[in-house]
């Protein structure tokens, strides 16, 4: 018989470490497959991974995948002015699991203007991605009958929304949407479906941001129509 072809296994303690992986493999085949939160965690593992995980072009690609509206040249220019560019923007805008976020209290006057970046998806398929808020109706990729009761649960489960407010003066951002609706109801007068997304911000006092989305039925099927944002204090007094 020939020689022994039994594969050898590394001895205990000889396992390959991340430092032994060629940097080209890390950059081309591993790093580009990670989402933002995973990449941020990997950056804390070693100095090598930290150096590979802070490049601006990488975070720019992650932001564009997560929020396609950030690819708008006007939004891109604003994000480029952030302290660490797109990495700072992602850190500000990443949605916490409990839907609540706290920011540092500020005594400075309110910003002169705020920029909005809005993305709406159905089953992770992008319906509309816009700078400063949706302007036109966005048709659904599936045929939903607005008169059926299951239409409400379908939208509640599958229609996700991100609304990021950007303060150009302070170079800060925050996603004020709960991603999934907290309330779905039918408007029996207009025969539309209304979805409400909400989150709570704290900058010295608590305020709630409410995003209302209206879906209506037409000759071509159900479509996302009006999308509006209201900011209220905890006594329901409108602030903007």
PDB file of C-alpha atoms in Angstrom:
ATOM      1  CA  UNK A   1       0.000   0.000   0.000  1.00  0.00           C
ATOM      2  CA  UNK A   2       1.056   3.617  -0.481  1.00  0.00           C
ATOM      3  CA  UNK A   3       1.953   6.148   2.176  1.00  0.00           C
ATOM      4  CA  UNK A   4      -0.392   7.190   4.934  1.00  0.00           C
ATOM      5  CA  UNK A   5      -2.835   9.825   3.551  1.00  0.00           C
ATOM      6  CA  UNK A   6      -4.555  10.411   6.879  1.00  0.00           C
ATOM      7  CA  UNK A   7      -4.970  14.199   7.298  1.00  0.00           C
ATOM      8  CA  UNK A   8      -3.165  15.727  10.192  1.00  0.00           C
ATOM      9  CA  UNK A   9      -4.842  18.008  12.693  1.00  0.00           C
ATOM     10  CA  UNK A  10      -3.153  20.860  14.510  1.00  0.00           C
ATOM     11  CA  UNK A  11      -1.953  20.043  17.977  1.00  0.00           C
ATOM     12  CA  UNK A  12      -3.685  21.635  20.918  1.00  0.00           C
ATOM     13  CA  UNK A  13      -2.781  25.298  21.026  1.00  0.00           C
ATOM     14  CA  UNK A  14      -1.818  25.441  17.320  1.00  0.00           C
ATOM     15  CA  UNK A  15      -5.175  26.796  16.070  1.00  0.00           C
ATOM     16  CA  UNK A  16      -4.919  29.651  13.583  1.00  0.00           C
ATOM     17  CA  UNK A  17      -5.495  33.100  15.098  1.00  0.00           C
ATOM     18  CA  UNK A  18      -7.013  36.096  13.362  1.00  0.00           C
ATOM     19  CA  UNK A  19      -3.560  37.701  13.133  1.00  0.00           C
ATOM     20  CA  UNK A  20      -2.446  34.829  10.874  1.00  0.00           C
ATOM     21  CA  UNK A  21      -5.150  35.594   8.283  1.00  0.00           C
ATOM     22  CA  UNK A  22      -3.779  37.610   5.365  1.00  0.00           C
ATOM     23  CA  UNK A  23      -4.978  41.274   5.453  1.00  0.00           C
ATOM     24  CA  UNK A  24      -6.244  40.983   1.851  1.00  0.00           C
ATOM     25  CA  UNK A  25      -8.603  38.170   2.901  1.00  0.00           C
ATOM     26  CA  UNK A  26      -9.849  40.196   5.853  1.00  0.00           C
ATOM     27  CA  UNK A  27     -10.448  43.276   3.734  1.00  0.00           C
ATOM     28  CA  UNK A  28     -11.937  41.631   0.635  1.00  0.00           C
ATOM     29  CA  UNK A  29     -13.792  38.542   1.842  1.00  0.00           C
ATOM     30  CA  UNK A  30     -14.621  39.133   5.498  1.00  0.00           C
ATOM     31  CA  UNK A  31     -14.821  42.804   6.349  1.00  0.00           C
ATOM     32  CA  UNK A  32     -17.144  43.725   3.461  1.00  0.00           C
ATOM     33  CA  UNK A  33     -19.689  41.067   4.518  1.00  0.00           C
ATOM     34  CA  UNK A  34     -20.237  42.493   7.990  1.00  0.00           C
ATOM     35  CA  UNK A  35     -23.026  44.845   8.986  1.00  0.00           C
ATOM     36  CA  UNK A  36     -22.288  47.962  11.006  1.00  0.00           C
ATOM     37  CA  UNK A  37     -22.874  46.577  14.504  1.00  0.00           C
ATOM     38  CA  UNK A  38     -20.801  43.448  13.815  1.00  0.00           C
ATOM     39  CA  UNK A  39     -17.997  45.522  12.325  1.00  0.00           C
ATOM     40  CA  UNK A  40     -17.985  47.823  15.361  1.00  0.00           C
ATOM     41  CA  UNK A  41     -17.717  44.781  17.645  1.00  0.00           C
ATOM     42  CA  UNK A  42     -14.892  43.323  15.550  1.00  0.00           C
ATOM     43  CA  UNK A  43     -12.979  46.605  15.813  1.00  0.00           C
ATOM     44  CA  UNK A  44     -12.752  46.078  19.580  1.00  0.00           C
ATOM     45  CA  UNK A  45     -11.133  42.629  19.250  1.00  0.00           C
ATOM     46  CA  UNK A  46      -7.614  43.646  18.201  1.00  0.00           C
ATOM     47  CA  UNK A  47      -5.558  46.576  16.979  1.00  0.00           C
ATOM     48  CA  UNK A  48      -5.336  44.942  13.536  1.00  0.00           C
ATOM     49  CA  UNK A  49      -9.111  44.641  13.195  1.00  0.00           C
ATOM     50  CA  UNK A  50      -9.566  48.158  14.549  1.00  0.00           C
ATOM     51  CA  UNK A  51      -7.276  49.558  11.861  1.00  0.00           C
ATOM     52  CA  UNK A  52      -9.153  47.632   9.173  1.00  0.00           C
ATOM     53  CA  UNK A  53     -12.575  48.642  10.509  1.00  0.00           C
ATOM     54  CA  UNK A  54     -12.277  52.422  10.560  1.00  0.00           C
ATOM     55  CA  UNK A  55     -11.886  53.204   6.879  1.00  0.00           C
ATOM     56  CA  UNK A  56     -14.358  55.818   5.642  1.00  0.00           C
ATOM     57  CA  UNK A  57     -15.212  54.057   2.372  1.00  0.00           C
ATOM     58  CA  UNK A  58     -16.257  50.936   4.274  1.00  0.00           C
ATOM     59  CA  UNK A  59     -18.651  52.820   6.569  1.00  0.00           C
ATOM     60  CA  UNK A  60     -19.963  54.782   3.613  1.00  0.00           C
ATOM     61  CA  UNK A  61     -20.927  51.516   1.898  1.00  0.00           C
ATOM     62  CA  UNK A  62     -22.575  50.232   5.093  1.00  0.00           C
ATOM     63  CA  UNK A  63     -24.621  53.427   5.469  1.00  0.00           C
ATOM     64  CA  UNK A  64     -25.726  53.274   1.840  1.00  0.00           C
ATOM     65  CA  UNK A  65     -26.849  49.654   2.256  1.00  0.00           C
ATOM     66  CA  UNK A  66     -28.649  50.370   5.522  1.00  0.00           C
ATOM     67  CA  UNK A  67     -30.161  53.712   4.508  1.00  0.00           C
ATOM     68  CA  UNK A  68     -30.126  54.176   0.702  1.00  0.00           C
ATOM     69  CA  UNK A  69     -31.230  57.790   1.173  1.00  0.00           C
ATOM     70  CA  UNK A  70     -27.730  58.590   2.472  1.00  0.00           C
ATOM     71  CA  UNK A  71     -26.391  58.094  -1.063  1.00  0.00           C
ATOM     72  CA  UNK A  72     -28.043  61.379  -2.066  1.00  0.00           C
ATOM     73  CA  UNK A  73     -25.151  63.787  -2.810  1.00  0.00           C
ATOM     74  CA  UNK A  74     -26.584  66.431  -0.471  1.00  0.00           C
ATOM     75  CA  UNK A  75     -26.820  63.966   2.434  1.00  0.00           C
ATOM     76  CA  UNK A  76     -23.386  62.569   1.576  1.00  0.00           C
ATOM     77  CA  UNK A  77     -21.821  66.027   1.868  1.00  0.00           C
ATOM     78  CA  UNK A  78     -23.436  66.553   5.275  1.00  0.00           C
ATOM     79  CA  UNK A  79     -22.244  63.195   6.597  1.00  0.00           C
ATOM     80  CA  UNK A  80     -18.720  63.890   5.380  1.00  0.00           C
ATOM     81  CA  UNK A  81     -18.589  66.826   7.816  1.00  0.00           C
ATOM     82  CA  UNK A  82     -19.221  64.543  10.844  1.00  0.00           C
ATOM     83  CA  UNK A  83     -16.173  64.016  13.146  1.00  0.00           C
ATOM     84  CA  UNK A  84     -15.549  60.483  11.803  1.00  0.00           C
ATOM     85  CA  UNK A  85     -17.670  60.757   8.684  1.00  0.00           C
ATOM     86  CA  UNK A  86     -20.010  57.876   7.986  1.00  0.00           C
ATOM     87  CA  UNK A  87     -18.821  55.958  11.042  1.00  0.00           C
ATOM     88  CA  UNK A  88     -20.042  58.784  13.308  1.00  0.00           C
ATOM     89  CA  UNK A  89     -23.299  58.968  11.368  1.00  0.00           C
ATOM     90  CA  UNK A  90     -23.910  55.226  11.770  1.00  0.00           C
ATOM     91  CA  UNK A  91     -23.180  55.423  15.488  1.00  0.00           C
ATOM     92  CA  UNK A  92     -25.720  58.231  15.891  1.00  0.00           C
ATOM     93  CA  UNK A  93     -28.391  56.683  13.696  1.00  0.00           C
ATOM     94  CA  UNK A  94     -28.224  53.026  14.674  1.00  0.00           C
ATOM     95  CA  UNK A  95     -31.527  51.971  16.223  1.00  0.00           C
ATOM     96  CA  UNK A  96     -31.347  50.644  19.778  1.00  0.00           C
ATOM     97  CA  UNK A  97     -33.333  47.477  20.453  1.00  0.00           C
ATOM     98  CA  UNK A  98     -35.739  49.089  22.893  1.00  0.00           C
ATOM     99  CA  UNK A  99     -36.569  51.962  20.558  1.00  0.00           C
ATOM    100  CA  UNK A 100     -35.450  54.576  23.120  1.00  0.00           C
ATOM    101  CA  UNK A 101     -32.294  56.608  22.963  1.00  0.00           C
ATOM    102  CA  UNK A 102     -30.700  59.177  25.182  1.00  0.00           C
ATOM    103  CA  UNK A 103     -28.507  62.014  24.057  1.00  0.00           C
ATOM    104  CA  UNK A 104     -26.412  64.468  25.983  1.00  0.00           C
ATOM    105  CA  UNK A 105     -28.441  67.434  27.299  1.00  0.00           C
ATOM    106  CA  UNK A 106     -27.661  70.638  25.448  1.00  0.00           C
ATOM    107  CA  UNK A 107     -28.191  74.259  26.413  1.00  0.00           C
ATOM    108  CA  UNK A 108     -27.528  75.509  22.898  1.00  0.00           C
ATOM    109  CA  UNK A 109     -30.405  76.983  20.873  1.00  0.00           C
ATOM    110  CA  UNK A 110     -32.274  74.671  18.492  1.00  0.00           C
ATOM    111  CA  UNK A 111     -30.797  74.239  15.007  1.00  0.00           C
ATOM    112  CA  UNK A 112     -31.835  76.605  12.246  1.00  0.00           C
ATOM    113  CA  UNK A 113     -32.936  73.681  10.092  1.00  0.00           C
ATOM    114  CA  UNK A 114     -33.031  69.881  10.093  1.00  0.00           C
ATOM    115  CA  UNK A 115     -32.456  67.507   7.185  1.00  0.00           C
ATOM    116  CA  UNK A 116     -34.497  64.295   6.802  1.00  0.00           C
ATOM    117  CA  UNK A 117     -33.401  61.034   5.173  1.00  0.00           C
ATOM    118  CA  UNK A 118     -36.326  58.611   4.754  1.00  0.00           C
ATOM    119  CA  UNK A 119     -36.334  54.955   3.658  1.00  0.00           C
ATOM    120  CA  UNK A 120     -39.426  52.721   3.468  1.00  0.00           C
ATOM    121  CA  UNK A 121     -39.242  48.980   2.774  1.00  0.00           C
ATOM    122  CA  UNK A 122     -41.734  46.184   2.281  1.00  0.00           C
ATOM    123  CA  UNK A 123     -40.293  42.754   3.160  1.00  0.00           C
ATOM    124  CA  UNK A 124     -36.850  44.379   2.954  1.00  0.00           C
ATOM    125  CA  UNK A 125     -37.549  45.547  -0.614  1.00  0.00           C
ATOM    126  CA  UNK A 126     -37.010  49.286  -0.963  1.00  0.00           C
ATOM    127  CA  UNK A 127     -40.183  51.190  -1.845  1.00  0.00           C
ATOM    128  CA  UNK A 128     -38.942  54.743  -1.529  1.00  0.00           C
ATOM    129  CA  UNK A 129     -35.699  56.390  -0.531  1.00  0.00           C
ATOM    130  CA  UNK A 130     -35.769  60.136  -0.380  1.00  0.00           C
ATOM    131  CA  UNK A 131     -34.126  63.284   0.891  1.00  0.00           C
ATOM    132  CA  UNK A 132     -36.466  65.556   2.881  1.00  0.00           C
ATOM    133  CA  UNK A 133     -39.469  63.227   2.908  1.00  0.00           C
ATOM    134  CA  UNK A 134     -41.522  61.252   0.334  1.00  0.00           C
ATOM    135  CA  UNK A 135     -43.097  63.310  -2.452  1.00  0.00           C
ATOM    136  CA  UNK A 136     -44.917  60.644  -4.488  1.00  0.00           C
ATOM    137  CA  UNK A 137     -46.909  57.488  -3.765  1.00  0.00           C
ATOM    138  CA  UNK A 138     -44.839  54.293  -3.661  1.00  0.00           C
ATOM    139  CA  UNK A 139     -46.679  51.198  -4.947  1.00  0.00           C
ATOM    140  CA  UNK A 140     -46.362  47.893  -3.092  1.00  0.00           C
ATOM    141  CA  UNK A 141     -44.438  45.076  -4.819  1.00  0.00           C
ATOM    142  CA  UNK A 142     -47.346  42.702  -4.099  1.00  0.00           C
ATOM    143  CA  UNK A 143     -51.070  42.952  -4.713  1.00  0.00           C
ATOM    144  CA  UNK A 144     -52.726  43.634  -1.352  1.00  0.00           C
ATOM    145  CA  UNK A 145     -56.477  44.054  -1.030  1.00  0.00           C
ATOM    146  CA  UNK A 146     -57.047  46.940   1.353  1.00  0.00           C
ATOM    147  CA  UNK A 147     -60.520  45.609   2.200  1.00  0.00           C
ATOM    148  CA  UNK A 148     -59.216  42.334   3.639  1.00  0.00           C
ATOM    149  CA  UNK A 149     -58.534  42.146   7.378  1.00  0.00           C
ATOM    150  CA  UNK A 150     -55.243  40.330   6.821  1.00  0.00           C
ATOM    151  CA  UNK A 151     -53.990  43.397   4.977  1.00  0.00           C
ATOM    152  CA  UNK A 152     -53.486  45.155   8.322  1.00  0.00           C
ATOM    153  CA  UNK A 153     -51.408  42.362   9.836  1.00  0.00           C
ATOM    154  CA  UNK A 154     -49.445  42.054   6.587  1.00  0.00           C
ATOM    155  CA  UNK A 155     -48.449  45.723   6.677  1.00  0.00           C
ATOM    156  CA  UNK A 156     -47.709  45.596  10.404  1.00  0.00           C
ATOM    157  CA  UNK A 157     -45.331  42.707   9.848  1.00  0.00           C
ATOM    158  CA  UNK A 158     -43.636  43.806   6.650  1.00  0.00           C
ATOM    159  CA  UNK A 159     -43.641  47.603   6.225  1.00  0.00           C
ATOM    160  CA  UNK A 160     -40.553  49.074   7.887  1.00  0.00           C
ATOM    161  CA  UNK A 161     -39.539  52.715   7.998  1.00  0.00           C
ATOM    162  CA  UNK A 162     -36.419  54.683   8.857  1.00  0.00           C
ATOM    163  CA  UNK A 163     -36.591  58.473   9.318  1.00  0.00           C
ATOM    164  CA  UNK A 164     -33.230  59.994  10.185  1.00  0.00           C
ATOM    165  CA  UNK A 165     -33.034  63.619  11.298  1.00  0.00           C
ATOM    166  CA  UNK A 166     -29.686  65.281  10.594  1.00  0.00           C
ATOM    167  CA  UNK A 167     -28.528  68.434  12.371  1.00  0.00           C
ATOM    168  CA  UNK A 168     -25.994  70.030   9.973  1.00  0.00           C
ATOM    169  CA  UNK A 169     -24.839  72.583  12.550  1.00  0.00           C
ATOM    170  CA  UNK A 170     -23.949  70.155  15.334  1.00  0.00           C
ATOM    171  CA  UNK A 171     -23.158  67.276  12.943  1.00  0.00           C
ATOM    172  CA  UNK A 172     -25.464  64.894  14.816  1.00  0.00           C
ATOM    173  CA  UNK A 173     -28.141  62.491  13.624  1.00  0.00           C
ATOM    174  CA  UNK A 174     -30.883  60.266  15.057  1.00  0.00           C
ATOM    175  CA  UNK A 175     -33.301  57.723  13.627  1.00  0.00           C
ATOM    176  CA  UNK A 176     -36.673  58.763  15.056  1.00  0.00           C
ATOM    177  CA  UNK A 177     -38.645  55.780  13.742  1.00  0.00           C
ATOM    178  CA  UNK A 178     -39.422  52.557  15.584  1.00  0.00           C
ATOM    179  CA  UNK A 179     -38.634  50.659  12.348  1.00  0.00           C
ATOM    180  CA  UNK A 180     -41.824  48.595  12.715  1.00  0.00           C
ATOM    181  CA  UNK A 181     -45.240  50.185  13.352  1.00  0.00           C
ATOM    182  CA  UNK A 182     -46.576  50.355  16.887  1.00  0.00           C
ATOM    183  CA  UNK A 183     -50.133  50.866  15.620  1.00  0.00           C
ATOM    184  CA  UNK A 184     -51.974  49.882  12.429  1.00  0.00           C
ATOM    185  CA  UNK A 185     -55.577  50.918  11.878  1.00  0.00           C
ATOM    186  CA  UNK A 186     -58.096  51.442   9.118  1.00  0.00           C
ATOM    187  CA  UNK A 187     -59.551  54.885   8.483  1.00  0.00           C
ATOM    188  CA  UNK A 188     -63.167  54.049   7.733  1.00  0.00           C
ATOM    189  CA  UNK A 189     -63.878  57.512   6.304  1.00  0.00           C
ATOM    190  CA  UNK A 190     -61.126  57.477   3.677  1.00  0.00           C
ATOM    191  CA  UNK A 191     -60.776  53.669   3.497  1.00  0.00           C
ATOM    192  CA  UNK A 192     -57.018  54.084   3.900  1.00  0.00           C
ATOM    193  CA  UNK A 193     -54.724  52.209   6.273  1.00  0.00           C
ATOM    194  CA  UNK A 194     -52.735  54.314   8.737  1.00  0.00           C
ATOM    195  CA  UNK A 195     -49.523  53.096  10.366  1.00  0.00           C
ATOM    196  CA  UNK A 196     -47.820  54.837  13.290  1.00  0.00           C
ATOM    197  CA  UNK A 197     -44.108  54.580  14.077  1.00  0.00           C
ATOM    198  CA  UNK A 198     -42.715  56.169  17.240  1.00  0.00           C
ATOM    199  CA  UNK A 199     -39.686  56.582  19.446  1.00  0.00           C
ATOM    200  CA  UNK A 200     -38.691  58.672  22.469  1.00  0.00           C
ATOM    201  CA  UNK A 201     -35.729  61.053  22.586  1.00  0.00           C
ATOM    202  CA  UNK A 202     -34.171  62.666  25.610  1.00  0.00           C
ATOM    203  CA  UNK A 203     -32.157  65.860  25.387  1.00  0.00           C
ATOM    204  CA  UNK A 204     -32.917  67.267  28.824  1.00  0.00           C
ATOM    205  CA  UNK A 205     -36.634  66.493  28.577  1.00  0.00           C
ATOM    206  CA  UNK A 206     -38.453  63.611  26.947  1.00  0.00           C
ATOM    207  CA  UNK A 207     -40.070  64.118  23.563  1.00  0.00           C
ATOM    208  CA  UNK A 208     -41.823  61.587  21.365  1.00  0.00           C
ATOM    209  CA  UNK A 209     -41.430  61.451  17.610  1.00  0.00           C
ATOM    210  CA  UNK A 210     -44.464  60.102  15.757  1.00  0.00           C
ATOM    211  CA  UNK A 211     -44.292  59.133  12.089  1.00  0.00           C
ATOM    212  CA  UNK A 212     -47.647  58.506  10.410  1.00  0.00           C
ATOM    213  CA  UNK A 213     -47.787  56.591   7.123  1.00  0.00           C
ATOM    214  CA  UNK A 214     -50.939  56.420   5.010  1.00  0.00           C
ATOM    215  CA  UNK A 215     -51.473  53.536   2.576  1.00  0.00           C
ATOM    216  CA  UNK A 216     -54.283  53.824   0.074  1.00  0.00           C
ATOM    217  CA  UNK A 217     -55.753  51.611  -2.602  1.00  0.00           C
ATOM    218  CA  UNK A 218     -56.113  52.637  -6.195  1.00  0.00           C
ATOM    219  CA  UNK A 219     -56.519  51.150  -9.630  1.00  0.00           C
ATOM    220  CA  UNK A 220     -52.983  49.769  -9.548  1.00  0.00           C
ATOM    221  CA  UNK A 221     -53.177  48.341  -6.014  1.00  0.00           C
ATOM    222  CA  UNK A 222     -52.090  49.443  -2.568  1.00  0.00           C
ATOM    223  CA  UNK A 223     -49.460  52.194  -2.308  1.00  0.00           C
ATOM    224  CA  UNK A 224     -47.683  54.204   0.380  1.00  0.00           C
ATOM    225  CA  UNK A 225     -48.944  57.761   0.183  1.00  0.00           C
ATOM    226  CA  UNK A 226     -48.529  60.507   2.758  1.00  0.00           C
ATOM    227  CA  UNK A 227     -45.720  60.223   5.320  1.00  0.00           C
ATOM    228  CA  UNK A 228     -45.517  62.876   8.040  1.00  0.00           C
ATOM    229  CA  UNK A 229     -43.514  63.462  11.209  1.00  0.00           C
ATOM    230  CA  UNK A 230     -44.783  65.126  14.397  1.00  0.00           C
ATOM    231  CA  UNK A 231     -42.690  65.861  17.476  1.00  0.00           C
ATOM    232  CA  UNK A 232     -44.544  66.189  20.797  1.00  0.00           C
ATOM    233  CA  UNK A 233     -43.703  66.531  24.451  1.00  0.00           C
ATOM    234  CA  UNK A 234     -44.983  63.933  26.874  1.00  0.00           C
ATOM    235  CA  UNK A 235     -48.191  65.964  27.332  1.00  0.00           C
ATOM    236  CA  UNK A 236     -48.905  65.620  23.588  1.00  0.00           C
ATOM    237  CA  UNK A 237     -48.095  69.270  22.876  1.00  0.00           C
ATOM    238  CA  UNK A 238     -46.709  69.566  19.355  1.00  0.00           C
ATOM    239  CA  UNK A 239     -43.154  70.902  19.148  1.00  0.00           C
ATOM    240  CA  UNK A 240     -42.674  70.687  15.418  1.00  0.00           C
TER     241      UNK A 240
END
